[in-house]
């Protein structure tokens, strides 16, 4: 079956530090990959996505590249802000001929200190 | 425009009671999903509706759980004979007409269910 593995949190960084949150996956077929974010007291929202190998998703200074050879989709940001403090979820769907529901990783809590 | 809405926002019930949770998807979205988020299990898929097709119920944890979608819009998730392990935040999401795997799923704020 499908699965997503994320690095354990919490990740604590100082403002302007570089961020990497690792994500690897196991999937049937050719999955689409997503990062969702959950800010304190808010609902889940899509941060970025990539649908084919070597695609780079980007939004709000965050980036992730779909690496089929390493089955990875690591999230990066060059300079984090206090406002980036949230829980980040890596997720996948199976692709257009497969299961449409999202399979999520366990989430990584990011805490950014001023 | 309006996002996905869910009601109630919080529900406290006693073990053994039935509960109904409601989801109003974004207007025009034909795909609707239910997930739950709990401390022990993380985010889990429950059920998926796409247009008039038979729903994908593969994520429902037991036959106490059921869901329906009336008129292709509003959905109700029903949990019968609730158990303490049903305590979780129940999330609804909807996506655009195609319901494709690359479509963005937009999530509601969730219903926090507590079973005493």
PDB file of C-alpha atoms in Angstrom:
ATOM      1  CA  UNK A   1       0.000   0.000   0.000  1.00  0.00           C
ATOM      2  CA  UNK A   2       0.863   3.666  -0.087  1.00  0.00           C
ATOM      3  CA  UNK A   3       2.788   5.346   2.679  1.00  0.00           C
ATOM      4  CA  UNK A   4       4.534   8.617   3.445  1.00  0.00           C
ATOM      5  CA  UNK A   5       7.357   8.997   5.936  1.00  0.00           C
ATOM      6  CA  UNK A   6       8.338  12.360   7.385  1.00  0.00           C
ATOM      7  CA  UNK A   7      11.066  13.359   9.750  1.00  0.00           C
ATOM      8  CA  UNK A   8      10.051  13.477  13.376  1.00  0.00           C
ATOM      9  CA  UNK A   9       9.449  16.832  14.961  1.00  0.00           C
ATOM     10  CA  UNK A  10       9.391  19.241  16.490  1.00  0.00           C
ATOM     11  CA  UNK A  11      11.920  21.154  14.445  1.00  0.00           C
ATOM     12  CA  UNK A  12      13.044  24.295  16.245  1.00  0.00           C
ATOM     13  CA  UNK A  13      14.870  26.991  14.277  1.00  0.00           C
ATOM     14  CA  UNK A  14      15.851  30.590  14.719  1.00  0.00           C
ATOM     15  CA  UNK A  15      14.401  33.183  12.391  1.00  0.00           C
ATOM     16  CA  UNK A  16      16.210  33.365   9.015  1.00  0.00           C
ATOM     17  CA  UNK A  17      17.590  29.826   9.347  1.00  0.00           C
ATOM     18  CA  UNK A  18      17.441  27.330   6.489  1.00  0.00           C
ATOM     19  CA  UNK A  19      14.704  24.728   6.687  1.00  0.00           C
ATOM     20  CA  UNK A  20      14.580  21.172   5.377  1.00  0.00           C
ATOM     21  CA  UNK A  21      11.808  18.735   6.230  1.00  0.00           C
ATOM     22  CA  UNK A  22      12.444  15.315   4.753  1.00  0.00           C
ATOM     23  CA  UNK A  23       9.692  13.290   3.109  1.00  0.00           C
ATOM     24  CA  UNK A  24       9.915   9.921   1.371  1.00  0.00           C
ATOM     25  CA  UNK A  25       7.119   7.842  -0.052  1.00  0.00           C
ATOM     26  CA  UNK A  26       6.043   4.416  -1.218  1.00  0.00           C
ATOM     27  CA  UNK A  27       3.270   4.346  -3.779  1.00  0.00           C
ATOM     28  CA  UNK A  28       1.505   2.358  -6.446  1.00  0.00           C
ATOM     29  CA  UNK A  29       1.969   3.769  -9.910  1.00  0.00           C
ATOM     30  CA  UNK A  30       2.918   7.370 -10.487  1.00  0.00           C
ATOM     31  CA  UNK A  31       1.806   9.479  -7.531  1.00  0.00           C
ATOM     32  CA  UNK A  32       1.188  13.186  -7.258  1.00  0.00           C
ATOM     33  CA  UNK A  33       2.908  14.776  -4.265  1.00  0.00           C
ATOM     34  CA  UNK A  34       1.752  17.536  -1.938  1.00  0.00           C
ATOM     35  CA  UNK A  35       2.766  19.547   1.079  1.00  0.00           C
ATOM     36  CA  UNK A  36      -0.056  20.767   3.298  1.00  0.00           C
ATOM     37  CA  UNK A  37       0.339  23.167   6.223  1.00  0.00           C
ATOM     38  CA  UNK A  38      -1.753  23.603   9.343  1.00  0.00           C
ATOM     39  CA  UNK A  39      -1.201  26.915  11.148  1.00  0.00           C
ATOM     40  CA  UNK A  40      -2.204  27.107  14.822  1.00  0.00           C
ATOM     41  CA  UNK A  41      -5.983  27.209  15.139  1.00  0.00           C
ATOM     42  CA  UNK A  42      -6.523  26.947  11.394  1.00  0.00           C
ATOM     43  CA  UNK A  43      -7.485  24.263   8.914  1.00  0.00           C
ATOM     44  CA  UNK A  44      -5.278  22.343   6.522  1.00  0.00           C
ATOM     45  CA  UNK A  45      -4.268  24.239   3.422  1.00  0.00           C
ATOM     46  CA  UNK A  46      -2.247  23.291   0.383  1.00  0.00           C
ATOM     47  CA  UNK A  47       1.254  24.736   0.398  1.00  0.00           C
ATOM     48  CA  UNK A  48       2.590  23.305  -2.868  1.00  0.00           C
ATOM     49  CA  UNK A  49       2.377  20.300  -5.133  1.00  0.00           C
ATOM     50  CA  UNK A  50       4.187  18.462  -7.947  1.00  0.00           C
ATOM     51  CA  UNK A  51       2.675  15.967 -10.332  1.00  0.00           C
ATOM     52  CA  UNK A  52       5.605  14.470 -12.253  1.00  0.00           C
ATOM     53  CA  UNK A  53       9.241  13.637 -11.817  1.00  0.00           C
ATOM     54  CA  UNK A  54      11.633  16.593 -11.529  1.00  0.00           C
ATOM     55  CA  UNK A  55       8.758  19.036 -11.125  1.00  0.00           C
ATOM     56  CA  UNK A  56       9.400  21.696  -8.493  1.00  0.00           C
ATOM     57  CA  UNK A  57       6.482  23.001  -6.489  1.00  0.00           C
ATOM     58  CA  UNK A  58       6.911  26.388  -4.856  1.00  0.00           C
ATOM     59  CA  UNK A  59       4.885  28.829  -2.776  1.00  0.00           C
ATOM     60  CA  UNK A  60       5.597  31.475  -0.107  1.00  0.00           C
ATOM     61  CA  UNK A  61       9.333  30.862  -0.400  1.00  0.00           C
ATOM     62  CA  UNK A  62       8.954  27.107   0.147  1.00  0.00           C
ATOM     63  CA  UNK A  63      10.106  24.626  -2.498  1.00  0.00           C
ATOM     64  CA  UNK A  64      10.023  20.880  -2.999  1.00  0.00           C
ATOM     65  CA  UNK A  65      11.269  18.815  -5.937  1.00  0.00           C
ATOM     66  CA  UNK A  66       9.685  15.507  -7.001  1.00  0.00           C
ATOM     67  CA  UNK A  67      12.563  13.012  -7.027  1.00  0.00           C
ATOM     68  CA  UNK A  68      11.389   9.713  -8.467  1.00  0.00           C
ATOM     69  CA  UNK A  69      14.788   8.024  -8.236  1.00  0.00           C
ATOM     70  CA  UNK A  70      14.936   8.581  -4.473  1.00  0.00           C
ATOM     71  CA  UNK A  71      11.131   8.584  -3.925  1.00  0.00           C
ATOM     72  CA  UNK A  72      11.457  11.854  -2.055  1.00  0.00           C
ATOM     73  CA  UNK A  73       9.776  15.244  -1.861  1.00  0.00           C
ATOM     74  CA  UNK A  74      11.753  17.228   0.709  1.00  0.00           C
ATOM     75  CA  UNK A  75      10.449  20.656   1.731  1.00  0.00           C
ATOM     76  CA  UNK A  76      12.938  23.548   1.873  1.00  0.00           C
ATOM     77  CA  UNK A  77      12.934  27.238   2.656  1.00  0.00           C
ATOM     78  CA  UNK A  78      15.950  29.457   2.600  1.00  0.00           C
ATOM     79  CA  UNK A  79      14.991  31.801   5.439  1.00  0.00           C
ATOM     80  CA  UNK A  80      12.185  30.939   7.845  1.00  0.00           C
ATOM     81  CA  UNK A  81      10.057  33.453   9.705  1.00  0.00           C
ATOM     82  CA  UNK A  82       8.190  33.225  12.992  1.00  0.00           C
ATOM     83  CA  UNK A  83       4.981  33.175  10.958  1.00  0.00           C
ATOM     84  CA  UNK A  84       6.054  29.860   9.376  1.00  0.00           C
ATOM     85  CA  UNK A  85       5.513  28.090  12.705  1.00  0.00           C
ATOM     86  CA  UNK A  86       3.002  25.373  11.894  1.00  0.00           C
ATOM     87  CA  UNK A  87       2.603  21.648  11.306  1.00  0.00           C
ATOM     88  CA  UNK A  88       3.642  20.489   7.829  1.00  0.00           C
ATOM     89  CA  UNK A  89       2.218  17.351   6.212  1.00  0.00           C
ATOM     90  CA  UNK A  90       3.635  15.565   3.201  1.00  0.00           C
ATOM     91  CA  UNK A  91       0.998  13.663   1.217  1.00  0.00           C
ATOM     92  CA  UNK A  92       0.353  11.804  -2.015  1.00  0.00           C
ATOM     93  CA  UNK A  93      -2.396  10.621  -4.301  1.00  0.00           C
ATOM     94  CA  UNK A  94      -2.031   7.681  -6.623  1.00  0.00           C
ATOM     95  CA  UNK A  95      -2.366   9.483  -9.932  1.00  0.00           C
ATOM     96  CA  UNK A  96      -5.247   9.909 -12.316  1.00  0.00           C
ATOM     97  CA  UNK A  97      -5.957   6.201 -12.721  1.00  0.00           C
ATOM     98  CA  UNK A  98      -5.661   5.407  -9.067  1.00  0.00           C
ATOM     99  CA  UNK A  99      -6.954   6.363  -5.686  1.00  0.00           C
ATOM    100  CA  UNK A 100      -7.866  10.024  -5.397  1.00  0.00           C
ATOM    101  CA  UNK A 101      -7.731  10.283  -1.614  1.00  0.00           C
ATOM    102  CA  UNK A 102      -4.678  11.745   0.061  1.00  0.00           C
ATOM    103  CA  UNK A 103      -2.298   9.547   2.040  1.00  0.00           C
ATOM    104  CA  UNK A 104      -0.589  11.719   4.652  1.00  0.00           C
ATOM    105  CA  UNK A 105       2.628  11.531   6.573  1.00  0.00           C
ATOM    106  CA  UNK A 106       2.547  11.965  10.328  1.00  0.00           C
ATOM    107  CA  UNK A 107       3.293  15.669  10.199  1.00  0.00           C
ATOM    108  CA  UNK A 108       6.283  17.720  11.336  1.00  0.00           C
ATOM    109  CA  UNK A 109       5.840  20.584  13.765  1.00  0.00           C
ATOM    110  CA  UNK A 110       8.050  23.591  13.000  1.00  0.00           C
ATOM    111  CA  UNK A 111       8.736  26.167  15.682  1.00  0.00           C
ATOM    112  CA  UNK A 112      10.577  29.323  14.630  1.00  0.00           C
ATOM    113  CA  UNK A 113      11.995  31.487  17.391  1.00  0.00           C
ATOM    114  CA  UNK A 114      12.661  35.210  16.983  1.00  0.00           C
TER     115      UNK A 114
ATOM    116  CA  UNK B   1     -16.037  32.776  -2.280  1.00  0.00           C
ATOM    117  CA  UNK B   2     -17.109  30.611   0.630  1.00  0.00           C
ATOM    118  CA  UNK B   3     -14.886  27.743   1.585  1.00  0.00           C
ATOM    119  CA  UNK B   4     -15.773  24.320   2.908  1.00  0.00           C
ATOM    120  CA  UNK B   5     -17.894  24.579   6.016  1.00  0.00           C
ATOM    121  CA  UNK B   6     -18.530  21.965   8.671  1.00  0.00           C
ATOM    122  CA  UNK B   7     -20.914  21.727  11.564  1.00  0.00           C
ATOM    123  CA  UNK B   8     -20.895  21.481  14.450  1.00  0.00           C
ATOM    124  CA  UNK B   9     -17.410  22.756  15.223  1.00  0.00           C
ATOM    125  CA  UNK B  10     -17.394  20.781  18.452  1.00  0.00           C
ATOM    126  CA  UNK B  11     -19.434  17.794  19.550  1.00  0.00           C
ATOM    127  CA  UNK B  12     -19.315  16.071  22.898  1.00  0.00           C
ATOM    128  CA  UNK B  13     -21.282  12.854  23.204  1.00  0.00           C
ATOM    129  CA  UNK B  14     -21.587   9.869  25.465  1.00  0.00           C
ATOM    130  CA  UNK B  15     -20.327   6.453  24.537  1.00  0.00           C
ATOM    131  CA  UNK B  16     -22.979   4.491  22.693  1.00  0.00           C
ATOM    132  CA  UNK B  17     -24.789   7.487  21.214  1.00  0.00           C
ATOM    133  CA  UNK B  18     -25.067   8.204  17.492  1.00  0.00           C
ATOM    134  CA  UNK B  19     -23.670  11.406  15.998  1.00  0.00           C
ATOM    135  CA  UNK B  20     -24.060  13.185  12.670  1.00  0.00           C
ATOM    136  CA  UNK B  21     -21.454  15.518  11.234  1.00  0.00           C
ATOM    137  CA  UNK B  22     -22.209  17.800   8.328  1.00  0.00           C
ATOM    138  CA  UNK B  23     -20.098  19.127   5.485  1.00  0.00           C
ATOM    139  CA  UNK B  24     -20.958  21.819   2.939  1.00  0.00           C
ATOM    140  CA  UNK B  25     -18.419  21.703   0.101  1.00  0.00           C
ATOM    141  CA  UNK B  26     -17.358  24.589  -2.093  1.00  0.00           C
ATOM    142  CA  UNK B  27     -20.087  25.341  -4.621  1.00  0.00           C
ATOM    143  CA  UNK B  28     -19.522  23.484  -7.879  1.00  0.00           C
ATOM    144  CA  UNK B  29     -17.063  20.967  -6.424  1.00  0.00           C
ATOM    145  CA  UNK B  30     -18.180  17.468  -7.303  1.00  0.00           C
ATOM    146  CA  UNK B  31     -15.546  15.587  -5.326  1.00  0.00           C
ATOM    147  CA  UNK B  32     -15.928  15.362  -1.542  1.00  0.00           C
ATOM    148  CA  UNK B  33     -13.717  13.606   0.974  1.00  0.00           C
ATOM    149  CA  UNK B  34     -13.901  12.794   4.675  1.00  0.00           C
ATOM    150  CA  UNK B  35     -10.765  12.350   6.760  1.00  0.00           C
ATOM    151  CA  UNK B  36     -10.117  12.183  10.468  1.00  0.00           C
ATOM    152  CA  UNK B  37      -7.195  13.478  12.475  1.00  0.00           C
ATOM    153  CA  UNK B  38      -6.334  11.868  15.767  1.00  0.00           C
ATOM    154  CA  UNK B  39      -3.269  11.844  17.982  1.00  0.00           C
ATOM    155  CA  UNK B  40      -2.681   8.153  17.651  1.00  0.00           C
ATOM    156  CA  UNK B  41      -3.437   7.646  13.959  1.00  0.00           C
ATOM    157  CA  UNK B  42      -2.572  10.950  12.310  1.00  0.00           C
ATOM    158  CA  UNK B  43      -4.598  11.951   9.254  1.00  0.00           C
ATOM    159  CA  UNK B  44      -6.633   9.086   7.801  1.00  0.00           C
ATOM    160  CA  UNK B  45      -8.887   8.890   4.772  1.00  0.00           C
ATOM    161  CA  UNK B  46     -12.423   7.719   5.459  1.00  0.00           C
ATOM    162  CA  UNK B  47     -14.626   8.034   2.359  1.00  0.00           C
ATOM    163  CA  UNK B  48     -14.708   9.759  -1.046  1.00  0.00           C
ATOM    164  CA  UNK B  49     -17.620  10.848  -3.241  1.00  0.00           C
ATOM    165  CA  UNK B  50     -17.246  11.800  -6.905  1.00  0.00           C
ATOM    166  CA  UNK B  51     -20.348  12.975  -8.726  1.00  0.00           C
ATOM    167  CA  UNK B  52     -22.902  10.206  -9.122  1.00  0.00           C
ATOM    168  CA  UNK B  53     -20.369   7.383  -8.869  1.00  0.00           C
ATOM    169  CA  UNK B  54     -20.425   4.849  -6.075  1.00  0.00           C
ATOM    170  CA  UNK B  55     -18.424   6.211  -3.141  1.00  0.00           C
ATOM    171  CA  UNK B  56     -15.007   4.859  -2.222  1.00  0.00           C
ATOM    172  CA  UNK B  57     -15.634   3.594   1.315  1.00  0.00           C
ATOM    173  CA  UNK B  58     -12.308   1.819   1.684  1.00  0.00           C
ATOM    174  CA  UNK B  59     -11.150   3.988   4.584  1.00  0.00           C
ATOM    175  CA  UNK B  60     -14.133   3.536   6.888  1.00  0.00           C
ATOM    176  CA  UNK B  61     -12.828   1.844  10.044  1.00  0.00           C
ATOM    177  CA  UNK B  62     -15.957  -0.119  10.900  1.00  0.00           C
ATOM    178  CA  UNK B  63     -19.584  -0.621   9.892  1.00  0.00           C
ATOM    179  CA  UNK B  64     -20.555   1.898  12.565  1.00  0.00           C
ATOM    180  CA  UNK B  65     -19.405   4.587  10.175  1.00  0.00           C
ATOM    181  CA  UNK B  66     -21.457   5.645   7.169  1.00  0.00           C
ATOM    182  CA  UNK B  67     -21.799   8.704   4.981  1.00  0.00           C
ATOM    183  CA  UNK B  68     -24.135  10.024   2.377  1.00  0.00           C
ATOM    184  CA  UNK B  69     -24.133  12.906  -0.015  1.00  0.00           C
ATOM    185  CA  UNK B  70     -27.459  14.365  -0.994  1.00  0.00           C
ATOM    186  CA  UNK B  71     -27.982  16.080  -4.328  1.00  0.00           C
ATOM    187  CA  UNK B  72     -24.296  16.011  -5.059  1.00  0.00           C
ATOM    188  CA  UNK B  73     -23.628  18.700  -2.480  1.00  0.00           C
ATOM    189  CA  UNK B  74     -23.992  18.453   1.303  1.00  0.00           C
ATOM    190  CA  UNK B  75     -22.602  15.362   3.001  1.00  0.00           C
ATOM    191  CA  UNK B  76     -23.352  13.816   6.372  1.00  0.00           C
ATOM    192  CA  UNK B  77     -21.014  11.460   8.201  1.00  0.00           C
ATOM    193  CA  UNK B  78     -22.818   9.289  10.743  1.00  0.00           C
ATOM    194  CA  UNK B  79     -21.146   7.367  13.526  1.00  0.00           C
ATOM    195  CA  UNK B  80     -23.387   4.892  15.333  1.00  0.00           C
ATOM    196  CA  UNK B  81     -22.817   3.617  18.845  1.00  0.00           C
ATOM    197  CA  UNK B  82     -19.817   5.887  19.353  1.00  0.00           C
ATOM    198  CA  UNK B  83     -16.755   4.588  21.149  1.00  0.00           C
ATOM    199  CA  UNK B  84     -14.013   6.527  22.918  1.00  0.00           C
ATOM    200  CA  UNK B  85     -11.564   5.668  20.149  1.00  0.00           C
ATOM    201  CA  UNK B  86     -13.798   7.628  17.749  1.00  0.00           C
ATOM    202  CA  UNK B  87     -12.673  10.840  19.446  1.00  0.00           C
ATOM    203  CA  UNK B  88     -10.877  12.857  16.758  1.00  0.00           C
ATOM    204  CA  UNK B  89     -11.186  15.863  14.498  1.00  0.00           C
ATOM    205  CA  UNK B  90     -13.247  14.956  11.435  1.00  0.00           C
ATOM    206  CA  UNK B  91     -12.212  16.886   8.345  1.00  0.00           C
ATOM    207  CA  UNK B  92     -14.102  17.360   5.119  1.00  0.00           C
ATOM    208  CA  UNK B  93     -12.483  18.413   1.846  1.00  0.00           C
ATOM    209  CA  UNK B  94     -13.747  19.123  -1.639  1.00  0.00           C
ATOM    210  CA  UNK B  95     -12.112  19.490  -5.021  1.00  0.00           C
ATOM    211  CA  UNK B  96     -13.069  20.713  -8.454  1.00  0.00           C
ATOM    212  CA  UNK B  97     -15.201  19.142 -11.136  1.00  0.00           C
ATOM    213  CA  UNK B  98     -12.706  16.669 -12.431  1.00  0.00           C
ATOM    214  CA  UNK B  99     -11.937  15.169  -9.046  1.00  0.00           C
ATOM    215  CA  UNK B 100      -8.556  14.226 -10.414  1.00  0.00           C
ATOM    216  CA  UNK B 101      -5.653  13.167  -8.309  1.00  0.00           C
ATOM    217  CA  UNK B 102      -3.814  16.416  -8.972  1.00  0.00           C
ATOM    218  CA  UNK B 103      -6.755  18.617  -8.017  1.00  0.00           C
ATOM    219  CA  UNK B 104      -6.263  20.678  -4.904  1.00  0.00           C
ATOM    220  CA  UNK B 105      -8.390  19.469  -2.022  1.00  0.00           C
ATOM    221  CA  UNK B 106      -9.748  22.332   0.052  1.00  0.00           C
ATOM    222  CA  UNK B 107     -10.312  21.474   3.681  1.00  0.00           C
ATOM    223  CA  UNK B 108     -12.928  22.655   6.118  1.00  0.00           C
ATOM    224  CA  UNK B 109     -12.139  23.657   9.708  1.00  0.00           C
ATOM    225  CA  UNK B 110     -13.190  20.273  11.039  1.00  0.00           C
ATOM    226  CA  UNK B 111     -15.525  18.958  13.718  1.00  0.00           C
ATOM    227  CA  UNK B 112     -13.882  18.019  16.988  1.00  0.00           C
ATOM    228  CA  UNK B 113     -15.660  14.965  18.357  1.00  0.00           C
ATOM    229  CA  UNK B 114     -15.181  13.947  21.965  1.00  0.00           C
ATOM    230  CA  UNK B 115     -16.713  10.689  23.181  1.00  0.00           C
ATOM    231  CA  UNK B 116     -16.944  10.469  26.947  1.00  0.00           C
TER     232      UNK B 116
END
